[in-house]
């Protein structure tokens, strides 16, 4: 499968199994040093990925290969060498390492990651069957995985059967519906839905590589995204909100979740990195995206909670999938009331702000240049807008103090 490796004997290759993945089995394979040194253009090391048992129930592998090829054609660091029936071979990224949890939380690294996500979100892969910006994957995927999960049982494993009951799958259909309604309400307040972007959908630390440079190097930190097996057109706020939840790691250490200030700084960097440069960033667009990220970050808990249930049934890897599922669903259920209350308050103020901004623009146009001067019609509107923003901040602080019970029924 690897060009130039056809005649190698087994003792001419060095095989090292890698740990840390919870979907696939991974190995690094190195060719003999003597062969590598004979020419500069030889592939000396590869990553062999053997797909996890049952992972085809969650991932369309044919589409994944097409995505990798399309991203490679778009200039991404996707080094696909070959594919086989239950896996693929990729070039080893020499000089790069997966982010540690500590590195991922570093402000400079986080800023670089935000820019890379923006780069991916402005890419439109060509020639990939079954994906479309008119069909964001999130709601479709959640309902598909839930349908599969509801059909599962563990008749020969009493402990797993008990663990499955604790995740309360019967609640999730209503939880998905409520979350989707909250999100659509927020989008209406801002003037309508945005098109889906091409999203990664699995931005944990292991899927972000950092070049092995000294921190004093002017190019540090340089990061790239890898492992696009869950990629699809999706809502951009899901990709960002899911990444924030990955700061907690597989053990779901929620005390490591990024603060509001950290999230807002990340979102500002993301928006400023979109093409055309700086055209997408305004205080209003940053506020809107932050609120969307609050909601769809919640969705990531449903997403990986359902994923964990399916993996518990099919995967042979040594990982407590149902325990992970329970932690993610618990996070959703403990945070949703607070988030819904805050976003409900914000949605009303976003709508008021949008309406007043339109009035300011119309007033400035109707009154000529003086409409924007002190004492002109535009300045009165601007003062009114500032008042709404101040009231908005006070209302959101109140929502944080006392989340509204049953806020999800207000739609």
mmCIF file of N, CA, C and O in Angstrom, residues 176-275:
data_model
loop_
_atom_site.group_PDB
_atom_site.id
_atom_site.type_symbol
_atom_site.label_atom_id
_atom_site.label_comp_id
_atom_site.label_asym_id
_atom_site.label_seq_id
_atom_site.Cartn_x
_atom_site.Cartn_y
_atom_site.Cartn_z
ATOM 1 N N UNK A 176 -33.908 17.003 22.377
ATOM 2 C CA UNK A 176 -33.466 17.466 21.053
ATOM 3 C C UNK A 176 -34.457 18.476 20.497
ATOM 4 O O UNK A 176 -34.064 19.540 19.997
ATOM 5 N N UNK A 177 -35.750 18.174 20.579
ATOM 6 C CA UNK A 177 -36.774 19.078 20.044
ATOM 7 C C UNK A 177 -36.708 20.443 20.712
ATOM 8 O O UNK A 177 -36.768 21.491 20.053
ATOM 9 N N UNK A 178 -36.593 20.444 22.033
ATOM 10 C CA UNK A 178 -36.554 21.708 22.775
ATOM 11 C C UNK A 178 -35.323 22.520 22.407
ATOM 12 O O UNK A 178 -35.401 23.738 22.187
ATOM 13 N N UNK A 179 -34.189 21.873 22.319
ATOM 14 C CA UNK A 179 -32.953 22.572 21.969
ATOM 15 C C UNK A 179 -33.036 23.154 20.565
ATOM 16 O O UNK A 179 -32.632 24.305 20.331
ATOM 17 N N UNK A 180 -33.564 22.396 19.628
ATOM 18 C CA UNK A 180 -33.680 22.905 18.260
ATOM 19 C C UNK A 180 -34.616 24.115 18.212
ATOM 20 O O UNK A 180 -34.336 25.110 17.522
ATOM 21 N N UNK A 181 -35.725 24.064 18.953
ATOM 22 C CA UNK A 181 -36.647 25.203 18.986
ATOM 23 C C UNK A 181 -35.988 26.438 19.589
ATOM 24 O O UNK A 181 -36.154 27.560 19.091
ATOM 25 N N UNK A 182 -35.227 26.254 20.654
ATOM 26 C CA UNK A 182 -34.513 27.382 21.254
ATOM 27 C C UNK A 182 -33.531 27.995 20.256
ATOM 28 O O UNK A 182 -33.414 29.219 20.141
ATOM 29 N N UNK A 183 -32.836 27.151 19.524
ATOM 30 C CA UNK A 183 -31.856 27.644 18.562
ATOM 31 C C UNK A 183 -32.547 28.395 17.423
ATOM 32 O O UNK A 183 -32.093 29.477 17.016
ATOM 33 N N UNK A 184 -33.628 27.876 16.924
ATOM 34 C CA UNK A 184 -34.332 28.554 15.830
ATOM 35 C C UNK A 184 -34.923 29.882 16.307
ATOM 36 O O UNK A 184 -34.976 30.854 15.549
ATOM 37 N N UNK A 185 -35.371 29.927 17.547
ATOM 38 C CA UNK A 185 -35.885 31.189 18.093
ATOM 39 C C UNK A 185 -34.782 32.245 18.139
ATOM 40 O O UNK A 185 -34.988 33.414 17.785
ATOM 41 N N UNK A 186 -33.591 31.834 18.562
ATOM 42 C CA UNK A 186 -32.466 32.762 18.597
ATOM 43 C C UNK A 186 -32.103 33.240 17.194
ATOM 44 O O UNK A 186 -31.822 34.433 16.983
ATOM 45 N N UNK A 187 -32.121 32.340 16.234
ATOM 46 C CA UNK A 187 -31.809 32.739 14.864
ATOM 47 C C UNK A 187 -32.844 33.713 14.315
ATOM 48 O O UNK A 187 -32.494 34.681 13.627
ATOM 49 N N UNK A 188 -34.116 33.487 14.623
ATOM 50 C CA UNK A 188 -35.156 34.417 14.169
ATOM 51 C C UNK A 188 -34.937 35.804 14.755
ATOM 52 O O UNK A 188 -35.153 36.819 14.079
ATOM 53 N N UNK A 189 -34.534 35.857 16.008
ATOM 54 C CA UNK A 189 -34.294 37.156 16.643
ATOM 55 C C UNK A 189 -33.202 37.929 15.927
ATOM 56 O O UNK A 189 -33.223 39.159 15.871
ATOM 57 N N UNK A 190 -32.233 37.205 15.357
ATOM 58 C CA UNK A 190 -31.118 37.853 14.663
ATOM 59 C C UNK A 190 -31.402 38.100 13.194
ATOM 60 O O UNK A 190 -30.550 38.631 12.484
ATOM 61 N N UNK A 191 -32.584 37.697 12.742
ATOM 62 C CA UNK A 191 -32.939 38.001 11.363
ATOM 63 C C UNK A 191 -32.914 36.827 10.421
ATOM 64 O O UNK A 191 -33.037 37.012 9.207
ATOM 65 N N UNK A 192 -32.748 35.605 10.925
ATOM 66 C CA UNK A 192 -32.801 34.442 10.050
ATOM 67 C C UNK A 192 -31.610 33.523 10.201
ATOM 68 O O UNK A 192 -30.596 33.873 10.820
ATOM 69 N N UNK A 193 -31.740 32.349 9.631
ATOM 70 C CA UNK A 193 -30.710 31.320 9.756
ATOM 71 C C UNK A 193 -29.522 31.608 8.851
ATOM 72 O O UNK A 193 -29.662 32.217 7.793
ATOM 73 N N UNK A 194 -28.355 31.170 9.303
ATOM 74 C CA UNK A 194 -27.154 31.237 8.484
ATOM 75 C C UNK A 194 -26.924 29.893 7.815
ATOM 76 O O UNK A 194 -27.332 28.846 8.320
ATOM 77 N N UNK A 195 -26.255 29.931 6.661
ATOM 78 C CA UNK A 195 -25.942 28.681 5.963
ATOM 79 C C UNK A 195 -24.971 27.852 6.797
ATOM 80 O O UNK A 195 -24.174 28.381 7.577
ATOM 81 N N UNK A 196 -25.056 26.551 6.624
ATOM 82 C CA UNK A 196 -24.111 25.663 7.293
ATOM 83 C C UNK A 196 -22.717 25.846 6.693
ATOM 84 O O UNK A 196 -22.556 26.291 5.555
ATOM 85 N N UNK A 197 -21.711 25.500 7.476
ATOM 86 C CA UNK A 197 -20.317 25.545 7.028
ATOM 87 C C UNK A 197 -19.768 24.129 7.028
ATOM 88 O O UNK A 197 -20.349 23.216 7.617
ATOM 89 N N UNK A 198 -18.630 23.917 6.364
ATOM 90 C CA UNK A 198 -18.003 22.614 6.456
ATOM 91 C C UNK A 198 -17.285 22.552 7.792
ATOM 92 O O UNK A 198 -16.351 23.304 8.052
ATOM 93 N N UNK A 199 -17.731 21.647 8.648
ATOM 94 C CA UNK A 199 -17.280 21.604 10.041
ATOM 95 C C UNK A 199 -16.529 20.313 10.334
ATOM 96 O O UNK A 199 -16.758 19.283 9.699
ATOM 97 N N UNK A 200 -15.660 20.378 11.331
ATOM 98 C CA UNK A 200 -14.886 19.210 11.750
ATOM 99 C C UNK A 200 -15.733 18.266 12.600
ATOM 100 O O UNK A 200 -15.740 17.051 12.426
ATOM 101 N N UNK A 201 -16.416 18.817 13.606
ATOM 102 C CA UNK A 201 -17.356 18.104 14.485
ATOM 103 C C UNK A 201 -16.701 17.224 15.545
ATOM 104 O O UNK A 201 -17.417 16.526 16.278
ATOM 105 N N UNK A 202 -15.376 17.254 15.656
ATOM 106 C CA UNK A 202 -14.709 16.420 16.681
ATOM 107 C C UNK A 202 -13.390 17.062 17.096
ATOM 108 O O UNK A 202 -12.340 16.420 17.064
ATOM 109 N N UNK A 203 -13.462 18.318 17.527
ATOM 110 C CA UNK A 203 -12.234 19.081 17.781
ATOM 111 C C UNK A 203 -11.743 18.907 19.210
ATOM 112 O O UNK A 203 -11.655 19.859 19.983
ATOM 113 N N UNK A 204 -11.401 17.680 19.565
ATOM 114 C CA UNK A 204 -10.722 17.421 20.827
ATOM 115 C C UNK A 204 -9.220 17.619 20.651
ATOM 116 O O UNK A 204 -8.724 17.786 19.532
ATOM 117 N N UNK A 205 -8.469 17.592 21.733
ATOM 118 C CA UNK A 205 -7.046 17.921 21.666
ATOM 119 C C UNK A 205 -6.279 16.981 20.738
ATOM 120 O O UNK A 205 -5.363 17.397 20.035
ATOM 121 N N UNK A 206 -6.661 15.689 20.705
ATOM 122 C CA UNK A 206 -5.948 14.735 19.887
ATOM 123 C C UNK A 206 -6.107 14.946 18.402
ATOM 124 O O UNK A 206 -5.341 14.386 17.606
ATOM 125 N N UNK A 207 -7.082 15.759 17.989
ATOM 126 C CA UNK A 207 -7.310 16.034 16.572
ATOM 127 C C UNK A 207 -6.767 17.393 16.153
ATOM 128 O O UNK A 207 -7.098 17.898 15.078
ATOM 129 N N UNK A 208 -5.959 17.996 17.026
ATOM 130 C CA UNK A 208 -5.295 19.261 16.715
ATOM 131 C C UNK A 208 -3.804 19.051 16.941
ATOM 132 O O UNK A 208 -3.383 18.676 18.033
ATOM 133 N N UNK A 209 -3.020 19.255 15.898
ATOM 134 C CA UNK A 209 -1.581 19.034 15.969
ATOM 135 C C UNK A 209 -0.859 20.372 16.078
ATOM 136 O O UNK A 209 -1.256 21.368 15.459
ATOM 137 N N UNK A 210 0.215 20.381 16.868
ATOM 138 C CA UNK A 210 1.043 21.568 17.015
ATOM 139 C C UNK A 210 2.463 21.249 16.566
ATOM 140 O O UNK A 210 2.989 20.176 16.878
ATOM 141 N N UNK A 211 3.053 22.152 15.804
ATOM 142 C CA UNK A 211 4.410 21.913 15.332
ATOM 143 C C UNK A 211 5.388 22.020 16.494
ATOM 144 O O UNK A 211 5.228 22.858 17.392
ATOM 145 N N UNK A 212 6.375 21.139 16.465
ATOM 146 C CA UNK A 212 7.336 21.044 17.565
ATOM 147 C C UNK A 212 8.369 22.162 17.443
ATOM 148 O O UNK A 212 9.468 21.981 16.925
ATOM 149 N N UNK A 213 7.984 23.353 17.906
ATOM 150 C CA UNK A 213 8.836 24.535 17.852
ATOM 151 C C UNK A 213 9.069 25.064 19.263
ATOM 152 O O UNK A 213 8.254 24.844 20.160
ATOM 153 N N UNK A 214 10.166 25.770 19.443
ATOM 154 C CA UNK A 214 10.382 26.470 20.699
ATOM 155 C C UNK A 214 9.391 27.621 20.818
ATOM 156 O O UNK A 214 9.035 28.261 19.818
ATOM 157 N N UNK A 215 8.947 27.901 22.045
ATOM 158 C CA UNK A 215 7.996 28.991 22.228
ATOM 159 C C UNK A 215 8.584 30.335 21.830
ATOM 160 O O UNK A 215 7.844 31.280 21.531
ATOM 161 N N UNK A 216 9.903 30.426 21.798
ATOM 162 C CA UNK A 216 10.553 31.662 21.378
ATOM 163 C C UNK A 216 10.568 31.831 19.863
ATOM 164 O O UNK A 216 10.863 32.913 19.356
ATOM 165 N N UNK A 217 10.243 30.759 19.126
ATOM 166 C CA UNK A 217 10.230 30.812 17.668
ATOM 167 C C UNK A 217 9.093 31.728 17.212
ATOM 168 O O UNK A 217 7.971 31.633 17.710
ATOM 169 N N UNK A 218 9.345 32.649 16.256
ATOM 170 C CA UNK A 218 8.284 33.575 15.827
ATOM 171 C C UNK A 218 7.082 32.868 15.196
ATOM 172 O O UNK A 218 5.996 33.453 15.123
ATOM 173 N N UNK A 219 7.266 31.632 14.723
ATOM 174 C CA UNK A 219 6.155 30.898 14.127
ATOM 175 C C UNK A 219 5.315 30.136 15.158
ATOM 176 O O UNK A 219 4.292 29.547 14.810
ATOM 177 N N UNK A 220 5.754 30.104 16.423
ATOM 178 C CA UNK A 220 4.986 29.391 17.448
ATOM 179 C C UNK A 220 3.793 30.237 17.882
ATOM 180 O O UNK A 220 3.928 31.454 18.037
ATOM 181 N N UNK A 221 2.633 29.668 18.103
ATOM 182 C CA UNK A 221 2.275 28.267 17.880
ATOM 183 C C UNK A 221 1.670 28.083 16.488
ATOM 184 O O UNK A 221 0.851 28.885 16.047
ATOM 185 N N UNK A 222 2.072 27.046 15.797
ATOM 186 C CA UNK A 222 1.526 26.703 14.491
ATOM 187 C C UNK A 222 0.750 25.406 14.639
ATOM 188 O O UNK A 222 1.296 24.394 15.051
ATOM 189 N N UNK A 223 -0.549 25.437 14.308
ATOM 190 C CA UNK A 223 -1.409 24.269 14.523
ATOM 191 C C UNK A 223 -2.120 23.893 13.224
ATOM 192 O O UNK A 223 -2.324 24.727 12.333
ATOM 193 N N UNK A 224 -2.489 22.623 13.131
ATOM 194 C CA UNK A 224 -3.316 22.129 12.031
ATOM 195 C C UNK A 224 -4.375 21.193 12.605
ATOM 196 O O UNK A 224 -4.222 20.649 13.699
ATOM 197 N N UNK A 225 -5.440 21.006 11.848
ATOM 198 C CA UNK A 225 -6.513 20.086 12.235
ATOM 199 C C UNK A 225 -6.338 18.773 11.475
ATOM 200 O O UNK A 225 -5.963 18.771 10.311
ATOM 201 N N UNK A 226 -6.629 17.653 12.151
ATOM 202 C CA UNK A 226 -6.538 16.338 11.517
ATOM 203 C C UNK A 226 -7.786 15.519 11.840
ATOM 204 O O UNK A 226 -8.630 15.941 12.632
ATOM 205 N N UNK A 227 -7.883 14.342 11.219
ATOM 206 C CA UNK A 227 -8.896 13.333 11.547
ATOM 207 C C UNK A 227 -10.312 13.860 11.310
ATOM 208 O O UNK A 227 -11.023 14.247 12.239
ATOM 209 N N UNK A 228 -10.729 13.820 10.059
ATOM 210 C CA UNK A 228 -11.990 14.428 9.640
ATOM 211 C C UNK A 228 -13.111 13.398 9.481
ATOM 212 O O UNK A 228 -14.012 13.579 8.659
ATOM 213 N N UNK A 229 -13.092 12.319 10.275
ATOM 214 C CA UNK A 229 -14.054 11.242 10.048
ATOM 215 C C UNK A 229 -15.491 11.630 10.394
ATOM 216 O O UNK A 229 -16.439 11.028 9.867
ATOM 217 N N UNK A 230 -15.702 12.609 11.257
ATOM 218 C CA UNK A 230 -17.061 13.054 11.583
ATOM 219 C C UNK A 230 -17.445 14.334 10.825
ATOM 220 O O UNK A 230 -18.511 14.909 11.081
ATOM 221 N N UNK A 231 -16.599 14.774 9.909
ATOM 222 C CA UNK A 231 -16.818 16.061 9.237
ATOM 223 C C UNK A 231 -18.033 16.017 8.316
ATOM 224 O O UNK A 231 -18.330 15.002 7.687
ATOM 225 N N UNK A 232 -18.695 17.164 8.244
ATOM 226 C CA UNK A 232 -19.892 17.303 7.415
ATOM 227 C C UNK A 232 -20.246 18.789 7.431
ATOM 228 O O UNK A 232 -19.704 19.565 8.229
ATOM 229 N N UNK A 233 -21.151 19.191 6.568
ATOM 230 C CA UNK A 233 -21.695 20.539 6.701
ATOM 231 C C UNK A 233 -22.532 20.588 7.976
ATOM 232 O O UNK A 233 -23.356 19.705 8.232
ATOM 233 N N UNK A 234 -22.287 21.638 8.754
ATOM 234 C CA UNK A 234 -22.959 21.719 10.044
ATOM 235 C C UNK A 234 -23.016 23.179 10.488
ATOM 236 O O UNK A 234 -22.469 24.065 9.827
ATOM 237 N N UNK A 235 -23.661 23.417 11.605
ATOM 238 C CA UNK A 235 -23.766 24.755 12.171
ATOM 239 C C UNK A 235 -22.445 25.119 12.836
ATOM 240 O O UNK A 235 -21.911 24.355 13.641
ATOM 241 N N UNK A 236 -21.919 26.290 12.495
ATOM 242 C CA UNK A 236 -20.577 26.642 12.976
ATOM 243 C C UNK A 236 -20.516 26.708 14.501
ATOM 244 O O UNK A 236 -19.498 26.386 15.112
ATOM 245 N N UNK A 237 -21.604 27.114 15.124
ATOM 246 C CA UNK A 237 -21.619 27.219 16.582
ATOM 247 C C UNK A 237 -21.473 25.851 17.241
ATOM 248 O O UNK A 237 -20.954 25.756 18.359
ATOM 249 N N UNK A 238 -21.894 24.793 16.564
ATOM 250 C CA UNK A 238 -21.691 23.467 17.121
ATOM 251 C C UNK A 238 -20.206 23.125 17.153
ATOM 252 O O UNK A 238 -19.707 22.597 18.155
ATOM 253 N N UNK A 239 -19.491 23.406 16.086
ATOM 254 C CA UNK A 239 -18.065 23.090 16.040
ATOM 255 C C UNK A 239 -17.309 23.811 17.151
ATOM 256 O O UNK A 239 -16.453 23.235 17.824
ATOM 257 N N UNK A 240 -17.648 25.081 17.357
ATOM 258 C CA UNK A 240 -16.958 25.878 18.379
ATOM 259 C C UNK A 240 -17.395 25.444 19.776
ATOM 260 O O UNK A 240 -16.565 25.235 20.673
ATOM 261 N N UNK A 241 -18.692 25.296 19.982
ATOM 262 C CA UNK A 241 -19.184 24.881 21.296
ATOM 263 C C UNK A 241 -18.706 23.497 21.685
ATOM 264 O O UNK A 241 -18.383 23.246 22.852
ATOM 265 N N UNK A 242 -18.629 22.595 20.719
ATOM 266 C CA UNK A 242 -18.093 21.261 20.995
ATOM 267 C C UNK A 242 -16.622 21.348 21.401
ATOM 268 O O UNK A 242 -16.180 20.674 22.340
ATOM 269 N N UNK A 243 -15.856 22.183 20.708
ATOM 270 C CA UNK A 243 -14.443 22.352 21.068
ATOM 271 C C UNK A 243 -14.298 22.847 22.506
ATOM 272 O O UNK A 243 -13.454 22.340 23.258
ATOM 273 N N UNK A 244 -15.109 23.803 22.908
ATOM 274 C CA UNK A 244 -15.032 24.292 24.287
ATOM 275 C C UNK A 244 -15.297 23.161 25.285
ATOM 276 O O UNK A 244 -14.637 23.064 26.324
ATOM 277 N N UNK A 245 -16.253 22.299 24.970
ATOM 278 C CA UNK A 245 -16.539 21.179 25.876
ATOM 279 C C UNK A 245 -15.392 20.182 25.932
ATOM 280 O O UNK A 245 -15.208 19.500 26.954
ATOM 281 N N UNK A 246 -14.601 20.109 24.863
ATOM 282 C CA UNK A 246 -13.460 19.190 24.869
ATOM 283 C C UNK A 246 -12.338 19.673 25.789
ATOM 284 O O UNK A 246 -11.427 18.901 26.097
ATOM 285 N N UNK A 247 -12.398 20.906 26.249
ATOM 286 C CA UNK A 247 -11.411 21.373 27.225
ATOM 287 C C UNK A 247 -11.532 20.569 28.522
ATOM 288 O O UNK A 247 -10.594 20.527 29.316
ATOM 289 N N UNK A 248 -12.672 19.947 28.734
ATOM 290 C CA UNK A 248 -12.881 19.156 29.955
ATOM 291 C C UNK A 248 -12.331 17.737 29.829
ATOM 292 O O UNK A 248 -12.228 17.039 30.838
ATOM 293 N N UNK A 249 -11.995 17.292 28.604
ATOM 294 C CA UNK A 249 -11.416 15.976 28.409
ATOM 295 C C UNK A 249 -12.422 14.848 28.571
ATOM 296 O O UNK A 249 -13.603 15.061 28.857
ATOM 297 N N UNK A 250 -11.946 13.614 28.401
ATOM 298 C CA UNK A 250 -12.815 12.442 28.495
ATOM 299 C C UNK A 250 -13.381 12.242 29.900
ATOM 300 O O UNK A 250 -14.435 11.628 30.075
ATOM 301 N N UNK A 251 -12.672 12.769 30.904
ATOM 302 C CA UNK A 251 -13.168 12.631 32.275
ATOM 303 C C UNK A 251 -14.184 13.711 32.640
ATOM 304 O O UNK A 251 -14.713 13.732 33.747
ATOM 305 N N UNK A 252 -14.431 14.637 31.701
ATOM 306 C CA UNK A 252 -15.445 15.679 31.893
ATOM 307 C C UNK A 252 -15.168 16.496 33.156
ATOM 308 O O UNK A 252 -16.013 16.638 34.043
ATOM 309 N N UNK A 253 -13.962 17.038 33.223
ATOM 310 C CA UNK A 253 -13.573 17.902 34.341
ATOM 311 C C UNK A 253 -14.077 19.316 34.046
ATOM 312 O O UNK A 253 -13.364 20.152 33.490
ATOM 313 N N UNK A 254 -15.315 19.584 34.426
ATOM 314 C CA UNK A 254 -15.976 20.810 33.996
ATOM 315 C C UNK A 254 -15.378 22.063 34.620
ATOM 316 O O UNK A 254 -15.657 23.181 34.148
ATOM 317 N N UNK A 255 -14.552 21.911 35.645
ATOM 318 C CA UNK A 255 -13.863 23.079 36.181
ATOM 319 C C UNK A 255 -12.827 23.614 35.184
ATOM 320 O O UNK A 255 -12.331 24.739 35.347
ATOM 321 N N UNK A 256 -12.502 22.829 34.149
ATOM 322 C CA UNK A 256 -11.578 23.264 33.104
ATOM 323 C C UNK A 256 -12.296 23.919 31.925
ATOM 324 O O UNK A 256 -11.643 24.357 30.972
ATOM 325 N N UNK A 257 -13.613 23.983 31.981
ATOM 326 C CA UNK A 257 -14.384 24.589 30.888
ATOM 327 C C UNK A 257 -14.007 26.067 30.761
ATOM 328 O O UNK A 257 -13.844 26.762 31.760
ATOM 329 N N UNK A 258 -13.837 26.570 29.531
ATOM 330 C CA UNK A 258 -13.378 27.957 29.376
ATOM 331 C C UNK A 258 -14.375 28.974 29.926
ATOM 332 O O UNK A 258 -15.592 28.795 29.802
ATOM 333 N N UNK A 259 -13.858 30.016 30.516
ATOM 334 C CA UNK A 259 -14.694 31.083 31.064
ATOM 335 C C UNK A 259 -15.396 31.830 29.936
ATOM 336 O O UNK A 259 -15.043 31.723 28.758
ATOM 337 N N UNK A 260 -16.395 32.630 30.301
ATOM 338 C CA UNK A 260 -17.084 33.444 29.296
ATOM 339 C C UNK A 260 -16.095 34.364 28.579
ATOM 340 O O UNK A 260 -16.157 34.520 27.352
ATOM 341 N N UNK A 261 -15.191 34.982 29.315
ATOM 342 C CA UNK A 261 -14.221 35.884 28.695
ATOM 343 C C UNK A 261 -13.340 35.138 27.695
ATOM 344 O O UNK A 261 -13.049 35.639 26.604
ATOM 345 N N UNK A 262 -12.921 33.927 28.058
ATOM 346 C CA UNK A 262 -12.092 33.127 27.162
ATOM 347 C C UNK A 262 -12.876 32.744 25.913
ATOM 348 O O UNK A 262 -12.353 32.807 24.787
ATOM 349 N N UNK A 263 -14.133 32.355 26.087
ATOM 350 C CA UNK A 263 -14.955 31.998 24.936
ATOM 351 C C UNK A 263 -15.152 33.203 24.010
ATOM 352 O O UNK A 263 -15.063 33.071 22.776
ATOM 353 N N UNK A 264 -15.415 34.347 24.588
ATOM 354 C CA UNK A 264 -15.641 35.535 23.752
ATOM 355 C C UNK A 264 -14.377 35.931 22.999
ATOM 356 O O UNK A 264 -14.442 36.362 21.835
ATOM 357 N N UNK A 265 -13.213 35.802 23.625
ATOM 358 C CA UNK A 265 -11.954 36.106 22.941
ATOM 359 C C UNK A 265 -11.729 35.135 21.786
ATOM 360 O O UNK A 265 -11.281 35.529 20.697
ATOM 361 N N UNK A 266 -12.030 33.861 22.003
ATOM 362 C CA UNK A 266 -11.892 32.845 20.957
ATOM 363 C C UNK A 266 -12.815 33.172 19.782
ATOM 364 O O UNK A 266 -12.404 33.120 18.611
ATOM 365 N N UNK A 267 -14.063 33.515 20.076
ATOM 366 C CA UNK A 267 -15.042 33.829 19.033
ATOM 367 C C UNK A 267 -14.621 35.069 18.251
ATOM 368 O O UNK A 267 -14.751 35.124 17.016
ATOM 369 N N UNK A 268 -14.096 36.085 18.945
ATOM 370 C CA UNK A 268 -13.624 37.286 18.255
ATOM 371 C C UNK A 268 -12.497 36.949 17.284
ATOM 372 O O UNK A 268 -12.458 37.447 16.147
ATOM 373 N N UNK A 269 -11.559 36.098 17.726
ATOM 374 C CA UNK A 269 -10.462 35.683 16.846
ATOM 375 C C UNK A 269 -10.982 34.890 15.658
ATOM 376 O O UNK A 269 -10.531 35.072 14.528
ATOM 377 N N UNK A 270 -11.936 34.017 15.909
ATOM 378 C CA UNK A 270 -12.541 33.229 14.834
ATOM 379 C C UNK A 270 -13.175 34.145 13.790
ATOM 380 O O UNK A 270 -12.918 34.012 12.580
ATOM 381 N N UNK A 271 -14.011 35.064 14.245
ATOM 382 C CA UNK A 271 -14.705 35.949 13.310
ATOM 383 C C UNK A 271 -13.723 36.834 12.535
ATOM 384 O O UNK A 271 -13.890 37.059 11.340
ATOM 385 N N UNK A 272 -12.690 37.306 13.217
ATOM 386 C CA UNK A 272 -11.709 38.163 12.552
ATOM 387 C C UNK A 272 -10.864 37.392 11.543
ATOM 388 O O UNK A 272 -10.223 37.999 10.677
ATOM 389 N N UNK A 273 -10.859 36.046 11.641
ATOM 390 C CA UNK A 273 -10.056 35.222 10.740
ATOM 391 C C UNK A 273 -10.824 34.760 9.516
ATOM 392 O O UNK A 273 -10.234 34.169 8.603
ATOM 393 N N UNK A 274 -12.122 34.990 9.481
ATOM 394 C CA UNK A 274 -12.911 34.576 8.332
ATOM 395 C C UNK A 274 -12.567 35.421 7.117
ATOM 396 O O UNK A 274 -12.172 36.581 7.228
ATOM 397 N N UNK A 275 -12.722 34.830 5.953
ATOM 398 C CA UNK A 275 -12.520 35.568 4.700
ATOM 399 C C UNK A 275 -13.871 36.124 4.220
ATOM 400 O O UNK A 275 -14.888 35.441 4.318
#
